[in-house]
Amino acid sequence: MSSIPNTSSLRTLVRDDKPKEECAIFGIFNSQEAANFTYLGLYSMQHRGQESSGIVSSDGEHLYRYAGMGLVANIFTEGKIRELTGTAAIGHNRYSTTGASFLRNAQPLRVESHLGPIALAHNGNLVNSWEVRSQLEKEGSIFQTTIDSEVIVHLMARSGETDLLSALSSALKKVRGAYSLVVLTKNQLIAVRDPNGFRPLVMGRREDGSIVFASETCAFDITDTTYERDVEPGEMIVVDRTGTRSFYPFPPAKPALCIFEYIYFARPDSNIFGESVYKVRKALGNQLAQELPVEADVVIPVPDSANIAALGYSEASGIPFQSGLIRSHYVGRTFIEPDQKIRDFGAKIKYNVVKNVVDGKRVVIVDDSIMRGTTSRKIIKMIRNAGATEIHLRVSAPPTISPCYYGIDIPTHKELIAATHTIEEIRKYLRVDSIAYLSVDSMHKAVSEHRGGGFCNACFTSDYPVEFQSDMGNQKSLFKEYEVEERV
Amino acid sequence: MSSIPNTSSLRTLVRDDKPKEECAIFGIFNSQEAANFTYLGLYSMQHRGQESSGIVSSDGEHLYRYAGMGLVANIFTEGKIRELTGTAAIGHNRYSTTGASFLRNAQPLRVESHLGPIALAHNGNLVNSWEVRSQLEKEGSIFQTTIDSEVIVHLMARSGETDLLSALSSALKKVRGAYSLVVLTKNQLIAVRDPNGFRPLVMGRREDGSIVFASETCAFDITDTTYERDVEPGEMIVVDRTGTRSFYPFPPAKPALCIFEYIYFARPDSNIFGESVYKVRKALGNQLAQELPVEADVVIPVPDSANIAALGYSEASGIPFQSGLIRSHYVGRTFIEPDQKIRDFGAKIKYNVVKNVVDGKRVVIVDDSIMRGTTSRKIIKMIRNAGATEIHLRVSAPPTISPCYYGIDIPTHKELIAATHTIEEIRKYLRVDSIAYLSVDSMHKAVSEHRGGGFCNACFTSDYPVEFQSDMGNQKSLFKEYEVEERV
Amino acid sequence: MSSIPNTSSLRTLVRDDKPKEECAIFGIFNSQEAANFTYLGLYSMQHRGQESSGIVSSDGEHLYRYAGMGLVANIFTEGKIRELTGTAAIGHNRYSTTGASFLRNAQPLRVESHLGPIALAHNGNLVNSWEVRSQLEKEGSIFQTTIDSEVIVHLMARSGETDLLSALSSALKKVRGAYSLVVLTKNQLIAVRDPNGFRPLVMGRREDGSIVFASETCAFDITDTTYERDVEPGEMIVVDRTGTRSFYPFPPAKPALCIFEYIYFARPDSNIFGESVYKVRKALGNQLAQELPVEADVVIPVPDSANIAALGYSEASGIPFQSGLIRSHYVGRTFIEPDQKIRDFGAKIKYNVVKNVVDGKRVVIVDDSIMRGTTSRKIIKMIRNAGATEIHLRVSAPPTISPCYYGIDIPTHKELIAATHTIEEIRKYLRVDSIAYLSVDSMHKAVSEHRGGGFCNACFTSDYPVEFQSDMGNQKSLFKEYEVEERV
Amino acid sequence: MSSIPNTSSLRTLVRDDKPKEECAIFGIFNSQEAANFTYLGLYSMQHRGQESSGIVSSDGEHLYRYAGMGLVANIFTEGKIRELTGTAAIGHNRYSTTGASFLRNAQPLRVESHLGPIALAHNGNLVNSWEVRSQLEKEGSIFQTTIDSEVIVHLMARSGETDLLSALSSALKKVRGAYSLVVLTKNQLIAVRDPNGFRPLVMGRREDGSIVFASETCAFDITDTTYERDVEPGEMIVVDRTGTRSFYPFPPAKPALCIFEYIYFARPDSNIFGESVYKVRKALGNQLAQELPVEADVVIPVPDSANIAALGYSEASGIPFQSGLIRSHYVGRTFIEPDQKIRDFGAKIKYNVVKNVVDGKRVVIVDDSIMRGTTSRKIIKMIRNAGATEIHLRVSAPPTISPCYYGIDIPTHKELIAATHTIEEIRKYLRVDSIAYLSVDSMHKAVSEHRGGGFCNACFTSDYPVEFQSDMGNQKSLFKEYEVEERV
């Protein structure tokens, strides 16, 4: 078992053993307070990205931009929101990796081109951006950021098209992968979802008639927006003073909605892909209990993401649900660990066990996903030390065996414990009495109680719906290592 | 009902309708990494104070101090921790009010006197500090901060005693009220709890022999400290190179442990006053269900503080527990509200309803306390708008009718809705179908299943165990209004 | 005289009535401490730009960049300098205007293109960048900054050339105007001066063999670099591991060295265009005294820029030199003026009169240039109030009557007092007893004592050596008004 | 000569070889914009202290305080000035040492006592504060800062007096040393100068009737204040709504005005001790030329402090004055020196030689004082390297042989080159062809042309007019070493 990833690098850097979402997007048109609503929408979708945030607004003449590093509530002041004048705006939250991050890469992108000023916010990941970028550079394009989204605006500028819609369609036909986009010009807001529909994108309307787009419906709740419908896979919706028009510029493709949004990413109070995340997550827990029962005294979740699945497990199994792990919400990005080793430091910074909930008990612990297994191992050790007599780990999804190339930052193949170890090896590494994952079929069964098929499950099956470049893993390192961090 | 407090001042300032704790304290002696452990302990007790934090360490020769505004994880860097050299340290978290707050008031206090350098961290509130301060000023003392704790060091300096222990005893005999203290000198660490024992203080030991004090045991968990016992009411424990000695310098007094620590403040994974907070909180929920049952489909808590009471209510009533309210943990201190009013803005910034959990359901919502009622009213409206057919509010404590003078920032009498309105008036204001509080007796009954008597319940009964000055309410405003905020 | 520019906008913004230089550049190749020397060079040329500074270094593999707003000594820390690894580096200081300024516009520019990573630092101004930019946008280029220099890298990327030198030559042949450039790639440093040689650029060598380029020789003094020669107008010098090569890719043009560098911009301890600035400046003062003598008791300069001309005036006239105006060096960008008007506030913030030097005296005050005349008027009033019996203003250059399009931020035609008023009107406005400027011929005569002809004197003659776009004045406002300032 | 102080610690810290002034003070009463005028006055006296600044204002009810680290123009914003309401204010600039400095020590001090709120700003140094402090601590006083001024407010608080004036008189009778003070209460402004009058303090009046006090008259010029008179040694002036009253509470003492104020500290455009600093400084230069003539081609000052003395030398000797050294005004507190040693780095950061001024010339260099000699040695080497054939150093004051205990930070006896070396040894160390200082008598003669006797010249004679504690040197280190720097 010597190949189990080692944890020594955790000394001062707190990182979760969870995948990272790549971004939230928001757009609004025809609102007297476009920037302020965008700010609230971004705030409500902070869970989808904590690295940087930005807003671009339009007053019909100019695009105004402001972006900063950190959390929405800290970046934007009343003064900044006031300066972002105009009746249309788009916004973006970027996710926080453990490595370097730069203000330069904050979205929305805003550029000047012969089409006039254009701003763009992108959720998802293009799989052929590296090829396209090389080709564009050969043709004389110059790049300023390291984000894949920049190729889209270059392709637009070089499309030869003189109207925005044609330029955007032309550009998107040249890229492959996952993209939910909002694009803002002086007088138009465009929302697009890639033909496979990897990432969510919803559309709503406020009482005052303004049109709103967001990654999740929780952004509608905070802005008093009424949900109308999802932007469809392959659909491009154009909003301007004359109203709303819908286009389908791409050849039809097989839907490939990201099932991980239901399992882990989205807020439980959101609806995405037309269904309540809470409901789906509970169904996964129910299914888990039915298929993989165990005799036990108490069910506890790994908070907060597995809370609802654990409630589902408790409901279906009849084993009482308890909040046996308490999670701290004051975690910073790094922690100063004493030289005298603290037991299970990396996990303790975030979680503590309620001893009397588990002491002398047979415990079922429910989690939604296991990547490297490092944090799980520590949590389980903490529960064991608190007196649990048996520990049974139940995971409300199949084993994660493959990275994602469509917008989720899942560890590489060799880091994923389930990609390189048998279930029994994982059980031993984690030191649990039993371990069980949902099967792929059961996962789909649970989800489809509520929401028909058409999901991407590549992280569980290696069955990638859209072909990608073989060297995609290297793409990220483009500037990363040799950028000296900007002052922010 | 015109006297119901108005909410218009909430426009940009997010404040919870919850009381505020005044501080966490931590102390450690004989550790190679005293400051680092203090930092971790303070981090784990961040819920007791988010305004400012400070650490003072001692290397036997000098006291080193560092303090800052904000959260522990942001204030202290590895460099700062390294500069806080020595084998003993104390630390303090200060709570965050909605008003001005100053670095000047950050604790631990550190002063120079004829007894040498002294640092002090205080949890609690003195009730005669204003009198004592006036008297000290008449005798020529000069004050630098607006915190009541400063009188203690003045009294020590003027005690005429030449050893620290006598000076501290002498000083504390002249003050009344609530104090759990840790005091650090060049070569001693002293922990004291007031004769009534209002605020908690626990003592533990690490494997390497170092002695640790903390407000709650969660600070022991993160520092691998084994709990030994509570510091007793009226006890003074002196730790130095020769070991640990215990003194009881005060006349015995009736125990008056703060029952609100169990109801709301302490972390559920902590033990205080010798008992698990989780266990007590669940017992309160059980009692609530038994005494105040209701026909309903679902029990939901106001997260996170009422989670455990709601689990208890669900357990005793058999009504399923659901996470029907999702709480955001990214809240900043202020928010920018659009001019177009957002419905229930103040509550939405923090909470969102999971529609499908409450839609068409009879909902029991469990909360632990209601101060002004403003946030509750909004939450209830949100649940109603989400489709709940009935809403029954159950509070796991009696009505809060009186402010606290012993270290909790409860609103004034005229702001407390239960102090000025009947239960039926509150029900109407909150627009619930039924409302019920635990009675004082039932609360004590539930607590005493686990932990014998001797509690202060003045906020529920106006029965104050220690006499206080009539003008205490004014004390806080001493410098507040006319201080121009320090740059931090 | 109602057309005299009004001063009311000076309330809180301190701006000098002096033109602003646009930038300093520095480059070094083959040095073990390239970034550190660049930092020192930029520090010594801080007078040429105080808005922002940046350094890009190369280690043969990657280009590392760091830039910030403000002064060199504040932007760069030891840590940042250490991160800028490699044996070659270029740097840039940007000037500070009174309007908005953005980190986005800080130089050196660094881009990715098919030629690999390229960094560029530019002193000067292109006069056809707006045309070129429009054309490039039409062809699909996207712009990220508002600086004219960005067109150069776009032209390089689109040149079709595959080697850097050809690409750069090709690009520069398409632009017109003033440019002294340093360009850095992975393994080359290129220095170029435009065919007319508007802006200075010197070349030197350190004892360790490294090659250095800088705008002024003061940057050589601080880095122990020995001056070798000027980069010639139209010359391109390529430095790489194989040595130094010189090219003249452009058709020859008439030299048009900026004479204002001698009059005002350059440090008096620098040599530029092959001659000591101090020597030229003193010669201008000598000439001024010979041609425009006056009976007086004392000669005082407007410090610091007119110090040397005033010494020259004193020397040639025999009237004693005194430091009758003391200048403050602690000036920030804005000042808070009381509502009760302070007499001559804008000037007092910077200058104070030494009363006993001027009281009862006939004073000659020497200045090097007058733009709007607003500050001069205040200074003269201060001297009058201090008791001067006569005040004679002598200017060591001709009247400034036209803006500069080659890299100096001179006010517009209608703001320049000498463009719209007769000398007698100016005298009345400034309230001096006599006023005299050097004639254009005398200026050239004084300069040519030391340095032969070939100067651009367009600001004094409207005789522009290189044709420019008619709408150049608008170019600057491109993004300016609608950018929300970045957080820095 | 091995005892010559070594310069290696200069690697990154730029420190001048000049004494440091301890502070500027300012006070104003009965002005509608008291804080704004105080801000301007402090700005104009920035040369007397660059470490921190603070202002306390009074509106008759409360005292408002704001202080920060750094320069006046950076610390105070329009918002802060507006918050400092009221019609009276005092302010303070603190000097910048090379060591640690803390916001805690920023003045004005503001305390609460039985006399009500009191603020105090102090220029000078008490020589028995250590004794007094120990005694006060024995009596139970507690200290919060490390500044000597804090004993004054403690003595006031403990005086037993109930009116401010008596309390202040009583307190000041117990201290010895140098103090120019402004003290502010709710409705009074008091200005005091110690009986010997070490430090300057001037009084003026604005047209609107407000009374102003300042360390130097340059603060009057910027605030349109008319100078009325000096506060006399031993005088206490009380300003309140009823007018201005003068008291002389102390026994008469021999005047001991600090002669170094004329030689180095004060701005040349100020009047202090009733005479123009410019005039005195020029007289010193004249005297120097008459007594210590030399055949030479050019006179150059070490700028800026020796400028006027050099003009005086030139005037009296007939040798032409030139600005042969150019001084940078962009110096930060630290600099990053390359590992490859830069010749004379410490001096080059600040000064550069104008080669053609000194090349082939016999140079007289005029300085006002030499402490360690380290910077002088480098400057001289730079001039030699630039081609000077002879270098003659002339110092416009006697050799500095003793530290100051009255408010100037002069190096210790063993660091002062003139205290431990003969003139010839100094000449050799500095490598000059000749060196000459003014004699003590000549200095007094030059000063007394303009201003009668009564000066303290202890730094030149070791003749201390007021007895001091033998261990004064240690006083400063009280907290210094073991304070962890506050976040600012």
mmCIF file of N, CA, C and O in Angstrom, chain B residues 62-66 69 80 104 110-114 137 140 142-144 153-154 157-158 479 482-485 487, chain D residues 62-66 69 104 110-114 137 140 142-144 153-154 157-158 479 482-485 487:
data_model
loop_
_atom_site.group_PDB
_atom_site.id
_atom_site.type_symbol
_atom_site.label_atom_id
_atom_site.label_comp_id
_atom_site.label_asym_id
_atom_site.label_seq_id
_atom_site.Cartn_x
_atom_site.Cartn_y
_atom_site.Cartn_z
ATOM 1 N N HIS B 62 10.500 38.335 28.826
ATOM 2 C CA HIS B 62 9.667 39.387 28.261
ATOM 3 C C HIS B 62 8.312 38.816 27.868
ATOM 4 O O HIS B 62 8.171 37.619 27.665
ATOM 5 N N LEU B 63 7.337 39.711 27.735
ATOM 6 C CA LEU B 63 6.044 39.340 27.149
ATOM 7 C C LEU B 63 5.986 39.916 25.747
ATOM 8 O O LEU B 63 6.265 41.098 25.545
ATOM 9 N N TYR B 64 5.608 39.081 24.783
ATOM 10 C CA TYR B 64 5.486 39.491 23.390
ATOM 11 C C TYR B 64 4.013 39.510 23.030
ATOM 12 O O TYR B 64 3.294 38.560 23.329
ATOM 13 N N ARG B 65 3.577 40.541 22.339
ATOM 14 C CA ARG B 65 2.149 40.671 22.053
ATOM 15 C C ARG B 65 1.907 40.907 20.569
ATOM 16 O O ARG B 65 2.647 41.650 19.927
ATOM 17 N N TYR B 66 0.878 40.296 20.059
ATOM 18 C CA TYR B 66 0.418 40.619 18.710
ATOM 19 C C TYR B 66 -1.095 40.479 18.667
ATOM 20 O O TYR B 66 -1.656 39.491 19.143
ATOM 21 N N MET B 69 -7.385 42.968 13.991
ATOM 22 C CA MET B 69 -8.823 42.942 13.786
ATOM 23 C C MET B 69 -9.162 41.796 12.834
ATOM 24 O O MET B 69 -8.443 41.553 11.878
ATOM 25 N N LYS B 80 4.502 35.821 12.379
ATOM 26 C CA LYS B 80 4.072 36.420 13.635
ATOM 27 C C LYS B 80 4.096 35.385 14.758
ATOM 28 O O LYS B 80 4.498 35.676 15.882
ATOM 29 N N ARG B 104 -7.468 49.068 19.584
ATOM 30 C CA ARG B 104 -7.090 49.474 20.934
ATOM 31 C C ARG B 104 -7.727 48.582 21.993
ATOM 32 O O ARG B 104 -7.168 48.357 23.060
ATOM 33 N N ARG B 110 -1.926 44.132 27.830
ATOM 34 C CA ARG B 110 -0.579 43.949 28.384
ATOM 35 C C ARG B 110 -0.132 45.276 28.961
ATOM 36 O O ARG B 110 -0.176 46.298 28.270
ATOM 37 N N VAL B 111 0.290 45.271 30.196
ATOM 38 C CA VAL B 111 0.702 46.526 30.829
ATOM 39 C C VAL B 111 2.031 46.321 31.552
ATOM 40 O O VAL B 111 2.466 45.201 31.800
ATOM 41 N N GLU B 112 2.639 47.466 31.820
ATOM 42 C CA GLU B 112 3.848 47.493 32.649
ATOM 43 C C GLU B 112 3.460 48.055 34.004
ATOM 44 O O GLU B 112 2.792 49.078 34.072
ATOM 45 N N SER B 113 3.880 47.388 35.078
ATOM 46 C CA SER B 113 3.597 47.912 36.411
ATOM 47 C C SER B 113 4.748 47.519 37.327
ATOM 48 O O SER B 113 5.690 46.868 36.897
ATOM 49 N N HIS B 114 4.644 47.904 38.580
ATOM 50 C CA HIS B 114 5.747 47.555 39.496
ATOM 51 C C HIS B 114 5.807 46.055 39.719
ATOM 52 O O HIS B 114 6.808 45.536 40.206
ATOM 53 N N GLU B 137 -9.974 56.578 38.824
ATOM 54 C CA GLU B 137 -9.619 57.844 38.176
ATOM 55 C C GLU B 137 -9.461 58.949 39.210
ATOM 56 O O GLU B 137 -8.547 59.767 39.126
ATOM 57 N N GLY B 140 -6.205 58.964 40.586
ATOM 58 C CA GLY B 140 -5.097 59.282 39.700
ATOM 59 C C GLY B 140 -4.782 58.231 38.652
ATOM 60 O O GLY B 140 -3.765 58.317 37.971
ATOM 61 N N ILE B 142 -5.173 56.369 35.053
ATOM 62 C CA ILE B 142 -5.441 56.798 33.695
ATOM 63 C C ILE B 142 -5.843 55.582 32.885
ATOM 64 O O ILE B 142 -5.200 54.544 32.978
ATOM 65 N N PHE B 143 -6.898 55.714 32.093
ATOM 66 C CA PHE B 143 -7.361 54.565 31.333
ATOM 67 C C PHE B 143 -7.094 54.746 29.840
ATOM 68 O O PHE B 143 -7.166 55.855 29.323
ATOM 69 N N GLN B 144 -6.791 53.633 29.198
ATOM 70 C CA GLN B 144 -6.421 53.673 27.793
ATOM 71 C C GLN B 144 -7.443 52.985 26.905
ATOM 72 O O GLN B 144 -7.476 53.207 25.706
ATOM 73 N N VAL B 153 -6.384 45.262 36.126
ATOM 74 C CA VAL B 153 -4.933 45.501 36.207
ATOM 75 C C VAL B 153 -4.624 46.758 37.010
ATOM 76 O O VAL B 153 -3.620 46.824 37.729
ATOM 77 N N HIS B 154 -5.505 47.751 36.956
ATOM 78 C CA HIS B 154 -5.281 48.935 37.792
ATOM 79 C C HIS B 154 -5.387 48.581 39.276
ATOM 80 O O HIS B 154 -4.566 49.017 40.084
ATOM 81 N N ALA B 157 -2.275 46.868 40.320
ATOM 82 C CA ALA B 157 -1.138 47.767 40.441
ATOM 83 C C ALA B 157 -1.230 48.600 41.708
ATOM 84 O O ALA B 157 -0.222 48.937 42.333
ATOM 85 N N ARG B 158 -2.462 48.916 42.137
ATOM 86 C CA ARG B 158 -2.651 49.767 43.310
ATOM 87 C C ARG B 158 -2.895 48.987 44.593
ATOM 88 O O ARG B 158 -3.193 49.580 45.631
ATOM 89 N N PHE B 479 -16.445 55.447 24.998
ATOM 90 C CA PHE B 479 -15.628 56.067 23.949
ATOM 91 C C PHE B 479 -16.304 55.887 22.587
ATOM 92 O O PHE B 479 -15.993 56.575 21.658
ATOM 93 N N TYR B 482 -17.238 58.565 19.884
ATOM 94 C CA TYR B 482 -16.360 59.627 19.448
ATOM 95 C C TYR B 482 -14.941 59.145 19.160
ATOM 96 O O TYR B 482 -13.997 59.883 19.216
ATOM 97 N N GLU B 483 -14.860 57.892 18.863
ATOM 98 C CA GLU B 483 -13.561 57.360 18.441
ATOM 99 C C GLU B 483 -13.564 57.324 16.922
ATOM 100 O O GLU B 483 -14.498 56.831 16.303
ATOM 101 N N VAL B 484 -12.526 57.837 16.310
ATOM 102 C CA VAL B 484 -12.366 57.701 14.866
ATOM 103 C C VAL B 484 -11.600 56.405 14.647
ATOM 104 O O VAL B 484 -10.561 56.184 15.244
ATOM 105 N N GLU B 485 -12.150 55.568 13.807
ATOM 106 C CA GLU B 485 -11.618 54.214 13.720
ATOM 107 C C GLU B 485 -10.128 54.182 13.364
ATOM 108 O O GLU B 485 -9.677 54.886 12.484
ATOM 109 N N ARG B 487 -6.718 52.812 11.781
ATOM 110 C CA ARG B 487 -6.403 52.091 10.547
ATOM 111 C C ARG B 487 -5.978 50.688 10.891
ATOM 112 O O ARG B 487 -5.070 50.500 11.685
ATOM 113 N N HIS D 62 -16.406 65.978 23.420
ATOM 114 C CA HIS D 62 -15.598 64.775 23.309
ATOM 115 C C HIS D 62 -14.285 65.097 22.639
ATOM 116 O O HIS D 62 -14.162 66.095 21.938
ATOM 117 N N LEU D 63 -13.311 64.231 22.843
ATOM 118 C CA LEU D 63 -12.068 64.295 22.082
ATOM 119 C C LEU D 63 -12.084 63.172 21.064
ATOM 120 O O LEU D 63 -12.349 62.016 21.405
ATOM 121 N N TYR D 64 -11.780 63.503 19.815
ATOM 122 C CA TYR D 64 -11.734 62.529 18.725
ATOM 123 C C TYR D 64 -10.280 62.340 18.314
ATOM 124 O O TYR D 64 -9.565 63.334 18.136
ATOM 125 N N ARG D 65 -9.874 61.104 18.110
ATOM 126 C CA ARG D 65 -8.462 60.853 17.816
ATOM 127 C C ARG D 65 -8.308 59.996 16.577
ATOM 128 O O ARG D 65 -9.076 59.050 16.358
ATOM 129 N N TYR D 66 -7.321 60.321 15.781
ATOM 130 C CA TYR D 66 -6.941 59.436 14.688
ATOM 131 C C TYR D 66 -5.438 59.520 14.485
ATOM 132 O O TYR D 66 -4.873 60.614 14.451
ATOM 133 N N MET D 69 0.573 55.192 10.945
ATOM 134 C CA MET D 69 2.001 55.098 10.654
ATOM 135 C C MET D 69 2.253 55.720 9.285
ATOM 136 O O MET D 69 1.461 55.559 8.370
ATOM 137 N N ARG D 104 1.122 52.090 18.599
ATOM 138 C CA ARG D 104 0.848 52.315 20.016
ATOM 139 C C ARG D 104 1.533 53.577 20.525
ATOM 140 O O ARG D 104 1.030 54.253 21.418
ATOM 141 N N ARG D 110 -3.975 60.174 24.232
ATOM 142 C CA ARG D 110 -5.278 60.594 24.736
ATOM 143 C C ARG D 110 -5.674 59.659 25.864
ATOM 144 O O ARG D 110 -5.655 58.445 25.679
ATOM 145 N N VAL D 111 -6.011 60.202 26.994
ATOM 146 C CA VAL D 111 -6.373 59.357 28.137
ATOM 147 C C VAL D 111 -7.653 59.876 28.781
ATOM 148 O O VAL D 111 -8.083 60.996 28.549
ATOM 149 N N GLU D 112 -8.230 58.978 29.577
ATOM 150 C CA GLU D 112 -9.377 59.331 30.409
ATOM 151 C C GLU D 112 -8.896 59.400 31.841
ATOM 152 O O GLU D 112 -8.206 58.489 32.318
ATOM 153 N N SER D 113 -9.251 60.470 32.549
ATOM 154 C CA SER D 113 -8.867 60.567 33.947
ATOM 155 C C SER D 113 -9.968 61.328 34.674
ATOM 156 O O SER D 113 -10.959 61.725 34.063
ATOM 157 N N HIS D 114 -9.784 61.522 35.951
ATOM 158 C CA HIS D 114 -10.819 62.246 36.705
ATOM 159 C C HIS D 114 -10.906 63.703 36.256
ATOM 160 O O HIS D 114 -11.885 64.393 36.546
ATOM 161 N N GLU D 137 4.967 53.616 38.991
ATOM 162 C CA GLU D 137 4.592 52.197 38.971
ATOM 163 C C GLU D 137 4.516 51.652 40.392
ATOM 164 O O GLU D 137 3.610 50.884 40.722
ATOM 165 N N GLY D 140 1.347 52.295 41.837
ATOM 166 C CA GLY D 140 0.186 51.633 41.252
ATOM 167 C C GLY D 140 -0.209 52.125 39.878
ATOM 168 O O GLY D 140 -1.262 51.749 39.365
ATOM 169 N N ILE D 142 -0.065 52.267 35.807
ATOM 170 C CA ILE D 142 0.130 51.277 34.758
ATOM 171 C C ILE D 142 0.469 52.013 33.479
ATOM 172 O O ILE D 142 -0.185 53.003 33.146
ATOM 173 N N PHE D 143 1.469 51.535 32.743
ATOM 174 C CA PHE D 143 1.877 52.233 31.526
ATOM 175 C C PHE D 143 1.518 51.430 30.292
ATOM 176 O O PHE D 143 1.576 50.208 30.289
ATOM 177 N N GLN D 144 1.155 52.156 29.247
ATOM 178 C CA GLN D 144 0.698 51.491 28.035
ATOM 179 C C GLN D 144 1.645 51.724 26.877
ATOM 180 O O GLN D 144 1.628 50.994 25.909
ATOM 181 N N VAL D 153 1.034 62.712 31.911
ATOM 182 C CA VAL D 153 -0.399 62.548 32.178
ATOM 183 C C VAL D 153 -0.644 61.761 33.471
ATOM 184 O O VAL D 153 -1.599 62.024 34.198
ATOM 185 N N HIS D 154 0.241 60.833 33.777
ATOM 186 C CA HIS D 154 0.095 60.130 35.058
ATOM 187 C C HIS D 154 0.293 61.090 36.228
ATOM 188 O O HIS D 154 -0.461 61.064 37.208
ATOM 189 N N ALA D 157 -2.773 63.122 36.627
ATOM 190 C CA ALA D 157 -3.881 62.372 37.206
ATOM 191 C C ALA D 157 -3.695 62.181 38.703
ATOM 192 O O ALA D 157 -4.657 62.156 39.475
ATOM 193 N N ARG D 158 -2.443 62.067 39.140
ATOM 194 C CA ARG D 158 -2.168 61.801 40.548
ATOM 195 C C ARG D 158 -1.858 63.064 41.346
ATOM 196 O O ARG D 158 -1.481 62.985 42.520
ATOM 197 N N PHE D 479 10.561 48.544 25.657
ATOM 198 C CA PHE D 479 9.701 47.543 25.027
ATOM 199 C C PHE D 479 10.282 47.102 23.681
ATOM 200 O O PHE D 479 9.914 46.084 23.171
ATOM 201 N N TYR D 482 11.063 43.489 22.354
ATOM 202 C CA TYR D 482 10.155 42.367 22.483
ATOM 203 C C TYR D 482 8.715 42.713 22.127
ATOM 204 O O TYR D 482 7.784 42.092 22.572
ATOM 205 N N GLU D 483 8.599 43.713 21.299
ATOM 206 C CA GLU D 483 7.272 44.034 20.773
ATOM 207 C C GLU D 483 7.155 43.406 19.380
ATOM 208 O O GLU D 483 8.047 43.559 18.557
ATOM 209 N N VAL D 484 6.102 42.691 19.130
ATOM 210 C CA VAL D 484 5.836 42.192 17.787
ATOM 211 C C VAL D 484 5.032 43.273 17.079
ATOM 212 O O VAL D 484 4.032 43.741 17.596
ATOM 213 N N GLU D 485 5.501 43.655 15.921
ATOM 214 C CA GLU D 485 4.934 44.844 15.285
ATOM 215 C C GLU D 485 3.432 44.722 15.058
ATOM 216 O O GLU D 485 2.935 43.721 14.591
ATOM 217 N N ARG D 487 -0.117 45.339 13.289
ATOM 218 C CA ARG D 487 -0.514 45.473 11.886
ATOM 219 C C ARG D 487 -0.990 46.883 11.628
ATOM 220 O O ARG D 487 -1.854 47.386 12.345
#
